[in-house]
C-alpha positions as protocol buffer text, in pm:
chain_id: "A"
residue {
  index: 1
  type: MET
  ca { x: 1081 y: 802 z: 874 }
}
residue {
  index: 2
  type: SER
  ca { x: 921 y: 1128 z: 983 }
}
residue {
  index: 3
  type: ALA
  ca { x: 622 y: 1150 z: 1216 }
}
residue {
  index: 4
  type: THR
  ca { x: 394 y: 1240 z: 925 }
}
residue {
  index: 5
  type: ASP
  ca { x: 494 y: 956 z: 693 }
}
residue {
  index: 6
  type: ALA
  ca { x: 228 y: 719 z: 827 }
}
residue {
  index: 7
  type: ALA
  ca { x: -32 y: 984 z: 915 }
}
residue {
  index: 8
  type: PHE
  ca { x: -363 y: 894 z: 748 }
}
residue {
  index: 9
  type: ALA
  ca { x: -620 y: 1105 z: 930 }
}
residue {
  index: 10
  type: GLY
  ca { x: -874 y: 1381 z: 874 }
}
residue {
  index: 11
  type: SER
  ca { x: -1002 y: 1380 z: 517 }
}
residue {
  index: 12
  type: ILE
  ca { x: -711 y: 1169 z: 388 }
}
residue {
  index: 13
  type: PRO
  ca { x: -879 y: 824 z: 424 }
}
residue {
  index: 14
  type: ALA
  ca { x: -1185 y: 927 z: 219 }
}
residue {
  index: 15
  type: ILE
  ca { x: -973 y: 1093 z: -53 }
}
residue {
  index: 16
  type: TYR
  ca { x: -738 y: 793 z: -57 }
}
residue {
  index: 17
  type: GLU
  ca { x: -1029 y: 554 z: -98 }
}
residue {
  index: 18
  type: ARG
  ca { x: -1209 y: 757 z: -365 }
}
residue {
  index: 19
  type: TYR
  ca { x: -921 y: 859 z: -589 }
}
residue {
  index: 20
  type: LEU
  ca { x: -640 y: 611 z: -526 }
}
residue {
  index: 21
  type: GLY
  ca { x: -839 y: 294 z: -458 }
}
residue {
  index: 22
  type: PRO
  ca { x: -946 y: 230 z: -819 }
}
residue {
  index: 23
  type: LEU
  ca { x: -637 y: 387 z: -972 }
}
residue {
  index: 24
  type: LEU
  ca { x: -352 y: 228 z: -775 }
}
residue {
  index: 25
  type: PHE
  ca { x: -473 y: -38 z: -536 }
}
residue {
  index: 26
  type: GLN
  ca { x: -766 y: -235 z: -679 }
}
residue {
  index: 27
  type: PRO
  ca { x: -566 y: -395 z: -963 }
}
residue {
  index: 28
  type: TYR
  ca { x: -311 y: -525 z: -716 }
}
residue {
  index: 29
  type: ALA
  ca { x: -580 y: -626 z: -467 }
}
residue {
  index: 30
  type: GLU
  ca { x: -721 y: -856 z: -732 }
}
residue {
  index: 31
  type: ASP
  ca { x: -375 y: -996 z: -797 }
}
residue {
  index: 32
  type: MET
  ca { x: -322 y: -1052 z: -423 }
}
residue {
  index: 33
  type: ALA
  ca { x: -657 y: -1225 z: -377 }
}
residue {
  index: 34
  type: SER
  ca { x: -593 y: -1451 z: -677 }
}
residue {
  index: 35
  type: ARG
  ca { x: -279 y: -1579 z: -504 }
}
residue {
  index: 36
  type: LEU
  ca { x: -500 y: -1715 z: -224 }
}
residue {
  index: 37
  type: HIS
  ca { x: -693 y: -1949 z: -454 }
}
residue {
  index: 38
  type: ASP
  ca { x: -563 y: -2253 z: -266 }
}
residue {
  index: 39
  type: VAL
  ca { x: -691 y: -2133 z: 75 }
}
residue {
  index: 40
  type: ALA
  ca { x: -1013 y: -2325 z: 140 }
}
residue {
  index: 41
  type: GLN
  ca { x: -1026 y: -2287 z: 517 }
}
residue {
  index: 42
  type: GLY
  ca { x: -833 y: -2140 z: 808 }
}
residue {
  index: 43
  type: ARG
  ca { x: -741 y: -1788 z: 914 }
}
residue {
  index: 44
  type: ILE
  ca { x: -587 y: -1498 z: 723 }
}
residue {
  index: 45
  type: LEU
  ca { x: -434 y: -1196 z: 896 }
}
residue {
  index: 46
  type: GLU
  ca { x: -411 y: -876 z: 697 }
}
residue {
  index: 47
  type: THR
  ca { x: -178 y: -606 z: 823 }
}
residue {
  index: 48
  type: ALA
  ca { x: -182 y: -243 z: 706 }
}
residue {
  index: 49
  type: ALA
  ca { x: -531 y: -302 z: 566 }
}
residue {
  index: 50
  type: GLY
  ca { x: -593 y: 68 z: 510 }
}
residue {
  index: 51
  type: THR
  ca { x: -944 y: 137 z: 384 }
}
residue {
  index: 52
  type: GLY
  ca { x: -1003 y: -231 z: 317 }
}
residue {
  index: 53
  type: ILE
  ca { x: -944 y: -258 z: -56 }
}
residue {
  index: 54
  type: VAL
  ca { x: -770 y: -596 z: -35 }
}
residue {
  index: 55
  type: THR
  ca { x: -1000 y: -700 z: 247 }
}
residue {
  index: 56
  type: ARG
  ca { x: -1313 y: -653 z: 39 }
}
residue {
  index: 57
  type: THR
  ca { x: -1158 y: -838 z: -253 }
}
residue {
  index: 58
  type: MET
  ca { x: -1054 y: -1131 z: -34 }
}
residue {
  index: 59
  type: VAL
  ca { x: -1394 y: -1160 z: 134 }
}
residue {
  index: 60
  type: LYS
  ca { x: -1559 y: -1155 z: -209 }
}
residue {
  index: 61
  type: THR
  ca { x: -1339 y: -1427 z: -359 }
}
residue {
  index: 62
  type: LEU
  ca { x: -1252 y: -1658 z: -67 }
}
residue {
  index: 63
  type: PRO
  ca { x: -1478 y: -1937 z: 61 }
}
residue {
  index: 64
  type: PRO
  ca { x: -1698 y: -1819 z: 351 }
}
residue {
  index: 65
  type: GLY
  ca { x: -1523 y: -2065 z: 582 }
}
residue {
  index: 66
  type: VAL
  ca { x: -1200 y: -1866 z: 565 }
}
residue {
  index: 67
  type: GLU
  ca { x: -1178 y: -1618 z: 853 }
}
residue {
  index: 68
  type: VAL
  ca { x: -1020 y: -1279 z: 774 }
}
residue {
  index: 69
  type: LEU
  ca { x: -882 y: -1054 z: 1047 }
}
residue {
  index: 70
  type: ALA
  ca { x: -797 y: -715 z: 897 }
}
residue {
  index: 71
  type: THR
  ca { x: -576 y: -480 z: 1098 }
}
residue {
  index: 72
  type: ASP
  ca { x: -421 y: -138 z: 1059 }
}
residue {
  index: 73
  type: LEU
  ca { x: -233 y: 104 z: 1282 }
}
residue {
  index: 74
  type: ASN
  ca { x: -459 y: 395 z: 1178 }
}
residue {
  index: 75
  type: GLN
  ca { x: -803 y: 380 z: 1336 }
}
residue {
  index: 76
  type: ALA
  ca { x: -939 y: 639 z: 1090 }
}
residue {
  index: 77
  type: MET
  ca { x: -857 y: 410 z: 799 }
}
residue {
  index: 78
  type: LEU
  ca { x: -1019 y: 113 z: 974 }
}
residue {
  index: 79
  type: ASP
  ca { x: -1331 y: 314 z: 1053 }
}
residue {
  index: 80
  type: LEU
  ca { x: -1381 y: 390 z: 686 }
}
residue {
  index: 81
  type: ALA
  ca { x: -1306 y: 29 z: 592 }
}
residue {
  index: 82
  type: ALA
  ca { x: -1554 y: -110 z: 847 }
}
residue {
  index: 83
  type: ALA
  ca { x: -1823 y: 126 z: 723 }
}
residue {
  index: 84
  type: ARG
  ca { x: -1779 y: -20 z: 375 }
}
residue {
  index: 85
  type: LEU
  ca { x: -1796 y: -387 z: 469 }
}
residue {
  index: 86
  type: GLN
  ca { x: -1916 y: -614 z: 745 }
}
residue {
  index: 87
  type: ALA
  ca { x: -1925 y: -993 z: 699 }
}
residue {
  index: 88
  type: PRO
  ca { x: -1967 y: -1300 z: 924 }
}
residue {
  index: 89
  type: ASN
  ca { x: -1612 y: -1418 z: 850 }
}
residue {
  index: 90
  type: LEU
  ca { x: -1449 y: -1075 z: 884 }
}
residue {
  index: 91
  type: LYS
  ca { x: -1319 y: -889 z: 1188 }
}
residue {
  index: 92
  type: TRP
  ca { x: -1154 y: -545 z: 1200 }
}
residue {
  index: 93
  type: GLN
  ca { x: -896 y: -465 z: 1468 }
}
residue {
  index: 94
  type: GLN
  ca { x: -642 y: -191 z: 1528 }
}
residue {
  index: 95
  type: ALA
  ca { x: -292 y: -339 z: 1553 }
}
residue {
  index: 96
  type: ASP
  ca { x: 71 y: -253 z: 1490 }
}
residue {
  index: 97
  type: ALA
  ca { x: 230 y: -496 z: 1244 }
}
residue {
  index: 98
  type: GLN
  ca { x: 559 y: -460 z: 1433 }
}
residue {
  index: 99
  type: SER
  ca { x: 404 y: -582 z: 1759 }
}
residue {
  index: 100
  type: LEU
  ca { x: 105 y: -801 z: 1684 }
}
residue {
  index: 101
  type: PRO
  ca { x: -136 y: -877 z: 1971 }
}
residue {
  index: 102
  type: PHE
  ca { x: -189 y: -1238 z: 1862 }
}
residue {
  index: 103
  type: GLY
  ca { x: -54 y: -1571 z: 1977 }
}
residue {
  index: 104
  type: ASP
  ca { x: 209 y: -1781 z: 1806 }
}
residue {
  index: 105
  type: ALA
  ca { x: 110 y: -1993 z: 1505 }
}
residue {
  index: 106
  type: ALA
  ca { x: -239 y: -1839 z: 1491 }
}
residue {
  index: 107
  type: PHE
  ca { x: -277 y: -1783 z: 1115 }
}
residue {
  index: 108
  type: ASP
  ca { x: -240 y: -1974 z: 791 }
}
residue {
  index: 109
  type: VAL
  ca { x: -152 y: -1668 z: 580 }
}
residue {
  index: 110
  type: VAL
  ca { x: -42 y: -1312 z: 653 }
}
residue {
  index: 111
  type: VAL
  ca { x: -123 y: -1060 z: 380 }
}
residue {
  index: 112
  type: CYS
  ca { x: -1 y: -702 z: 345 }
}
residue {
  index: 113
  type: GLN
  ca { x: -64 y: -475 z: 47 }
}
residue {
  index: 114
  type: PHE
  ca { x: 165 y: -173 z: 7 }
}
residue {
  index: 115
  type: GLY
  ca { x: 220 y: -146 z: 381 }
}
residue {
  index: 116
  type: VAL
  ca { x: 568 y: -285 z: 446 }
}
residue {
  index: 117
  type: MET
  ca { x: 730 y: 36 z: 317 }
}
residue {
  index: 118
  type: PHE
  ca { x: 571 y: 225 z: 609 }
}
residue {
  index: 119
  type: PHE
  ca { x: 711 y: -1 z: 882 }
}
residue {
  index: 120
  type: PRO
  ca { x: 1007 y: 170 z: 1055 }
}
residue {
  index: 121
  type: ASP
  ca { x: 1127 y: -170 z: 1175 }
}
residue {
  index: 122
  type: LYS
  ca { x: 1073 y: -393 z: 874 }
}
residue {
  index: 123
  type: GLN
  ca { x: 1261 y: -692 z: 1013 }
}
residue {
  index: 124
  type: GLY
  ca { x: 1061 y: -658 z: 1335 }
}
residue {
  index: 125
  type: ALA
  ca { x: 742 y: -675 z: 1130 }
}
residue {
  index: 126
  type: TYR
  ca { x: 879 y: -973 z: 938 }
}
residue {
  index: 127
  type: ARG
  ca { x: 960 y: -1153 z: 1262 }
}
residue {
  index: 128
  type: GLU
  ca { x: 609 y: -1085 z: 1389 }
}
residue {
  index: 129
  type: ALA
  ca { x: 456 y: -1221 z: 1069 }
}
residue {
  index: 130
  type: LEU
  ca { x: 673 y: -1531 z: 1103 }
}
residue {
  index: 131
  type: ARG
  ca { x: 576 y: -1574 z: 1468 }
}
residue {
  index: 132
  type: VAL
  ca { x: 201 y: -1569 z: 1410 }
}
residue {
  index: 133
  type: LEU
  ca { x: 215 y: -1802 z: 1109 }
}
residue {
  index: 134
  type: LYS
  ca { x: 143 y: -2171 z: 1145 }
}
residue {
  index: 135
  type: PRO
  ca { x: 405 y: -2418 z: 1023 }
}
residue {
  index: 136
  type: ASP
  ca { x: 410 y: -2410 z: 642 }
}
residue {
  index: 137
  type: GLY
  ca { x: 221 y: -2080 z: 650 }
}
residue {
  index: 138
  type: ARG
  ca { x: 311 y: -1798 z: 415 }
}
residue {
  index: 139
  type: PHE
  ca { x: 350 y: -1422 z: 417 }
}
residue {
  index: 140
  type: GLN
  ca { x: 228 y: -1251 z: 99 }
}
residue {
  index: 141
  type: PHE
  ca { x: 291 y: -883 z: 40 }
}
residue {
  index: 142
  type: ASN
  ca { x: 367 y: -629 z: -227 }
}
residue {
  index: 143
  type: VAL
  ca { x: 562 y: -304 z: -242 }
}
residue {
  index: 144
  type: TRP
  ca { x: 593 y: -46 z: -516 }
}
residue {
  index: 145
  type: ASP
  ca { x: 869 y: -71 z: -771 }
}
residue {
  index: 146
  type: THR
  ca { x: 1075 y: 243 z: -841 }
}
residue {
  index: 147
  type: LEU
  ca { x: 916 y: 578 z: -920 }
}
residue {
  index: 148
  type: GLU
  ca { x: 1066 y: 557 z: -1268 }
}
residue {
  index: 149
  type: ARG
  ca { x: 846 y: 256 z: -1337 }
}
residue {
  index: 150
  type: ASN
  ca { x: 534 y: 429 z: -1203 }
}
residue {
  index: 151
  type: PRO
  ca { x: 514 y: 741 z: -1421 }
}
residue {
  index: 152
  type: VAL
  ca { x: 192 y: 897 z: -1290 }
}
residue {
  index: 153
  type: SER
  ca { x: 323 y: 893 z: -934 }
}
residue {
  index: 154
  type: ARG
  ca { x: 664 y: 1013 z: -1054 }
}
residue {
  index: 155
  type: ILE
  ca { x: 519 y: 1316 z: -1232 }
}
residue {
  index: 156
  type: VAL
  ca { x: 325 y: 1420 z: -922 }
}
residue {
  index: 157
  type: ALA
  ca { x: 634 y: 1368 z: -704 }
}
residue {
  index: 158
  type: ASP
  ca { x: 851 y: 1568 z: -944 }
}
residue {
  index: 159
  type: THR
  ca { x: 596 y: 1850 z: -952 }
}
residue {
  index: 160
  type: ALA
  ca { x: 586 y: 1874 z: -573 }
}
residue {
  index: 161
  type: THR
  ca { x: 963 y: 1863 z: -531 }
}
residue {
  index: 162
  type: GLY
  ca { x: 1013 y: 2116 z: -811 }
}
residue {
  index: 163
  type: LEU
  ca { x: 789 y: 2370 z: -639 }
}
residue {
  index: 164
  type: PHE
  ca { x: 1005 y: 2362 z: -325 }
}
residue {
  index: 165
  type: PRO
  ca { x: 1364 y: 2351 z: -452 }
}
residue {
  index: 166
  type: ASP
  ca { x: 1510 y: 2465 z: -119 }
}
residue {
  index: 167
  type: ASP
  ca { x: 1322 y: 2207 z: 87 }
}
residue {
  index: 168
  type: PRO
  ca { x: 1167 y: 1946 z: -144 }
}
residue {
  index: 169
  type: PRO
  ca { x: 903 y: 1710 z: -4 }
}
residue {
  index: 170
  type: ARG
  ca { x: 1045 y: 1361 z: -50 }
}
residue {
  index: 171
  type: PHE
  ca { x: 767 y: 1143 z: 91 }
}
residue {
  index: 172
  type: PHE
  ca { x: 720 y: 941 z: -230 }
}
residue {
  index: 173
  type: GLU
  ca { x: 1089 y: 871 z: -278 }
}
residue {
  index: 174
  type: ARG
  ca { x: 1144 y: 806 z: 92 }
}
residue {
  index: 175
  type: VAL
  ca { x: 852 y: 578 z: 174 }
}
residue {
  index: 176
  type: PRO
  ca { x: 610 y: 426 z: -80 }
}
residue {
  index: 177
  type: PHE
  ca { x: 872 y: 399 z: -356 }
}
residue {
  index: 178
  type: GLY
  ca { x: 1171 y: 370 z: -126 }
}
residue {
  index: 179
  type: TYR
  ca { x: 1185 y: -8 z: -78 }
}
residue {
  index: 180
  type: ALA
  ca { x: 1210 y: -123 z: -440 }
}
residue {
  index: 181
  type: ASP
  ca { x: 1511 y: -351 z: -396 }
}
residue {
  index: 182
  type: PRO
  ca { x: 1435 y: -724 z: -437 }
}
residue {
  index: 183
  type: ASP
  ca { x: 1777 y: -828 z: -307 }
}
residue {
  index: 184
  type: ARG
  ca { x: 1730 y: -624 z: 11 }
}
residue {
  index: 185
  type: ILE
  ca { x: 1379 y: -761 z: 60 }
}
residue {
  index: 186
  type: ARG
  ca { x: 1495 y: -1121 z: 19 }
}
residue {
  index: 187
  type: SER
  ca { x: 1789 y: -1070 z: 255 }
}
residue {
  index: 188
  type: GLU
  ca { x: 1582 y: -905 z: 527 }
}
residue {
  index: 189
  type: LEU
  ca { x: 1316 y: -1176 z: 509 }
}
residue {
  index: 190
  type: GLN
  ca { x: 1579 y: -1447 z: 539 }
}
residue {
  index: 191
  type: GLN
  ca { x: 1746 y: -1267 z: 829 }
}
residue {
  index: 192
  type: ALA
  ca { x: 1406 y: -1257 z: 1001 }
}
residue {
  index: 193
  type: GLY
  ca { x: 1381 y: -1636 z: 968 }
}
residue {
  index: 194
  type: PHE
  ca { x: 1177 y: -1702 z: 655 }
}
residue {
  index: 195
  type: GLY
  ca { x: 1279 y: -1991 z: 433 }
}
residue {
  index: 196
  type: GLY
  ca { x: 1174 y: -1990 z: 68 }
}
residue {
  index: 197
  type: VAL
  ca { x: 1125 y: -1639 z: -72 }
}
residue {
  index: 198
  type: GLU
  ca { x: 968 y: -1587 z: -416 }
}
residue {
  index: 199
  type: ILE
  ca { x: 979 y: -1240 z: -572 }
}
residue {
  index: 200
  type: GLU
  ca { x: 802 y: -1130 z: -888 }
}
residue {
  index: 201
  type: ILE
  ca { x: 766 y: -800 z: -1073 }
}
residue {
  index: 202
  type: VAL
  ca { x: 399 y: -746 z: -1160 }
}
residue {
  index: 203
  type: GLU
  ca { x: 287 y: -471 z: -1396 }
}
residue {
  index: 204
  type: LYS
  ca { x: -67 y: -338 z: -1411 }
}
residue {
  index: 205
  type: VAL
  ca { x: -255 y: -72 z: -1605 }
}
residue {
  index: 206
  type: SER
  ca { x: -547 y: 136 z: -1482 }
}
residue {
  index: 207
  type: HIS
  ca { x: -723 y: 445 z: -1612 }
}
residue {
  index: 208
  type: ALA
  ca { x: -836 y: 774 z: -1464 }
}
residue {
  index: 209
  type: PRO
  ca { x: -1111 y: 984 z: -1624 }
}
residue {
  index: 210
  type: SER
  ca { x: -888 y: 1294 z: -1616 }
}
residue {
  index: 211
  type: PRO
  ca { x: -556 y: 1412 z: -1470 }
}
residue {
  index: 212
  type: ARG
  ca { x: -746 y: 1576 z: -1183 }
}
residue {
  index: 213
  type: GLU
  ca { x: -823 y: 1245 z: -1009 }
}
residue {
  index: 214
  type: PRO
  ca { x: -466 y: 1115 z: -964 }
}
residue {
  index: 215
  type: ALA
  ca { x: -341 y: 1465 z: -880 }
}
residue {
  index: 216
  type: THR
  ca { x: -603 y: 1500 z: -608 }
}
residue {
  index: 217
  type: GLY
  ca { x: -547 y: 1151 z: -471 }
}
residue {
  index: 218
  type: LEU
  ca { x: -169 y: 1171 z: -459 }
}
residue {
  index: 219
  type: CYS
  ca { x: -142 y: 1530 z: -333 }
}
residue {
  index: 220
  type: GLN
  ca { x: -433 y: 1526 z: -88 }
}
residue {
  index: 221
  type: GLY
  ca { x: -493 y: 1158 z: -3 }
}
residue {
  index: 222
  type: THR
  ca { x: -142 y: 1062 z: 113 }
}
residue {
  index: 223
  type: PRO
  ca { x: 108 y: 1192 z: 371 }
}
residue {
  index: 224
  type: LEU
  ca { x: 254 y: 1407 z: 92 }
}
residue {
  index: 225
  type: ARG
  ca { x: -27 y: 1642 z: 191 }
}
residue {
  index: 226
  type: ALA
  ca { x: 127 y: 1708 z: 533 }
}
residue {
  index: 227
  type: GLU
  ca { x: 463 y: 1780 z: 372 }
}
residue {
  index: 228
  type: ILE
  ca { x: 305 y: 2030 z: 131 }
}
residue {
  index: 229
  type: GLU
  ca { x: 102 y: 2201 z: 401 }
}
residue {
  index: 230
  type: ALA
  ca { x: 407 y: 2226 z: 629 }
}
residue {
  index: 231
  type: ARG
  ca { x: 589 y: 2414 z: 356 }
}
residue {
  index: 232
  type: ALA
  ca { x: 305 y: 2621 z: 213 }
}
residue {
  index: 233
  type: ALA
  ca { x: -5 y: 2643 z: 428 }
}
residue {
  index: 234
  type: GLY
  ca { x: -299 y: 2734 z: 209 }
}
residue {
  index: 235
  type: ARG
  ca { x: -140 y: 2629 z: -121 }
}
residue {
  index: 236
  type: LEU
  ca { x: -255 y: 2265 z: -131 }
}
residue {
  index: 237
  type: ASP
  ca { x: -519 y: 2326 z: -400 }
}
residue {
  index: 238
  type: GLU
  ca { x: -277 y: 2531 z: -608 }
}
residue {
  index: 239
  type: ILE
  ca { x: -14 y: 2258 z: -597 }
}
residue {
  index: 240
  type: THR
  ca { x: -277 y: 1996 z: -680 }
}
residue {
  index: 241
  type: ASP
  ca { x: -365 y: 2209 z: -984 }
}
residue {
  index: 242
  type: ARG
  ca { x: 0 y: 2220 z: -1087 }
}
residue {
  index: 243
  type: ALA
  ca { x: 26 y: 1840 z: -1058 }
}
residue {
  index: 244
  type: ALA
  ca { x: -287 y: 1800 z: -1271 }
}
residue {
  index: 245
  type: GLU
  ca { x: -137 y: 2034 z: -1532 }
}
residue {
  index: 246
  type: ALA
  ca { x: 185 y: 1831 z: -1538 }
}
residue {
  index: 247
  type: LEU
  ca { x: -10 y: 1509 z: -1588 }
}
residue {
  index: 248
  type: ALA
  ca { x: -219 y: 1669 z: -1863 }
}
residue {
  index: 249
  type: SER
  ca { x: 97 y: 1786 z: -2037 }
}
residue {
  index: 250
  type: ARG
  ca { x: 223 y: 1427 z: -2047 }
}
residue {
  index: 251
  type: PHE
  ca { x: -99 y: 1229 z: -2097 }
}
residue {
  index: 252
  type: GLY
  ca { x: -359 y: 1473 z: -2229 }
}
residue {
  index: 253
  type: SER
  ca { x: -655 y: 1638 z: -2059 }
}
residue {
  index: 254
  type: SER
  ca { x: -904 y: 1351 z: -2087 }
}
residue {
  index: 255
  type: SER
  ca { x: -874 y: 989 z: -1974 }
}
residue {
  index: 256
  type: ILE
  ca { x: -518 y: 893 z: -1885 }
}
residue {
  index: 257
  type: GLU
  ca { x: -347 y: 556 z: -1875 }
}
residue {
  index: 258
  type: ASN
  ca { x: -170 y: 471 z: -1551 }
}
residue {
  index: 259
  type: ARG
  ca { x: 104 y: 214 z: -1597 }
}
residue {
  index: 260
  type: MET
  ca { x: 228 y: 65 z: -1270 }
}
residue {
  index: 261
  type: SER
  ca { x: 493 y: -176 z: -1151 }
}
residue {
  index: 262
  type: ALA
  ca { x: 510 y: -350 z: -814 }
}
residue {
  index: 263
  type: ILE
  ca { x: 719 y: -616 z: -643 }
}
residue {
  index: 264
  type: VAL
  ca { x: 513 y: -911 z: -519 }
}
residue {
  index: 265
  type: VAL
  ca { x: 664 y: -1135 z: -252 }
}
residue {
  index: 266
  type: THR
  ca { x: 573 y: -1475 z: -109 }
}
residue {
  index: 267
  type: ALA
  ca { x: 778 y: -1583 z: 193 }
}
residue {
  index: 268
  type: ARG
  ca { x: 723 y: -1926 z: 348 }
}
residue {
  index: 269
  type: ARG
  ca { x: 766 y: -2014 z: 714 }
}
């Protein structure tokens, strides 16, 4: 993983929240929160919380007696998240999911939405999740399925790579859509010490008012931005335009349907 693959700074958090939150992440945040319906009390640790999309959904749906500790490696993402929500049962804290600053058996559930793909040491992060879970606790997370099963993201990725044939930016293939292998996920969780592992493919549909919104979010609100700017300083808006044109060619110039597929995992201690 390159140094820019997990870089969410500058204007990226706000663009990510505005354009990608409703389009990509809110539908799966609701799915994630619904899987916590049996949690009536105790402590939940969220890793890679980002701008707090899952966090807000959990706090809204869980009983007030459930304590939520939301963490992320990127302070800029946490700052935006904290500005959006404060609650008596919620705490924000910067933390690396691969080296958690918490004691053993401290949490009932560990939750992570679309963050595992960014961990350079995934088994290290799995071992840390296992360590901080109480006996019979569970680790719930999701990762993106393949790019082929997420056509809006694939079109933007193809547009960006096609504009740089000699040095294509491969962030999407390498990171967010690069861990779409249920057998590998199950094996690595078991090697880290988890027992029962349940894996499910979950499909969702969202809508964007025009192709401009997903093009802006994906080109300018993710680390793909750094890859584009490293190759063509000053051309970010032009390449965003090209991505919007490609999406319009496929879906039309008005509201577009975004079909998504993700892998949802529950691993028990």
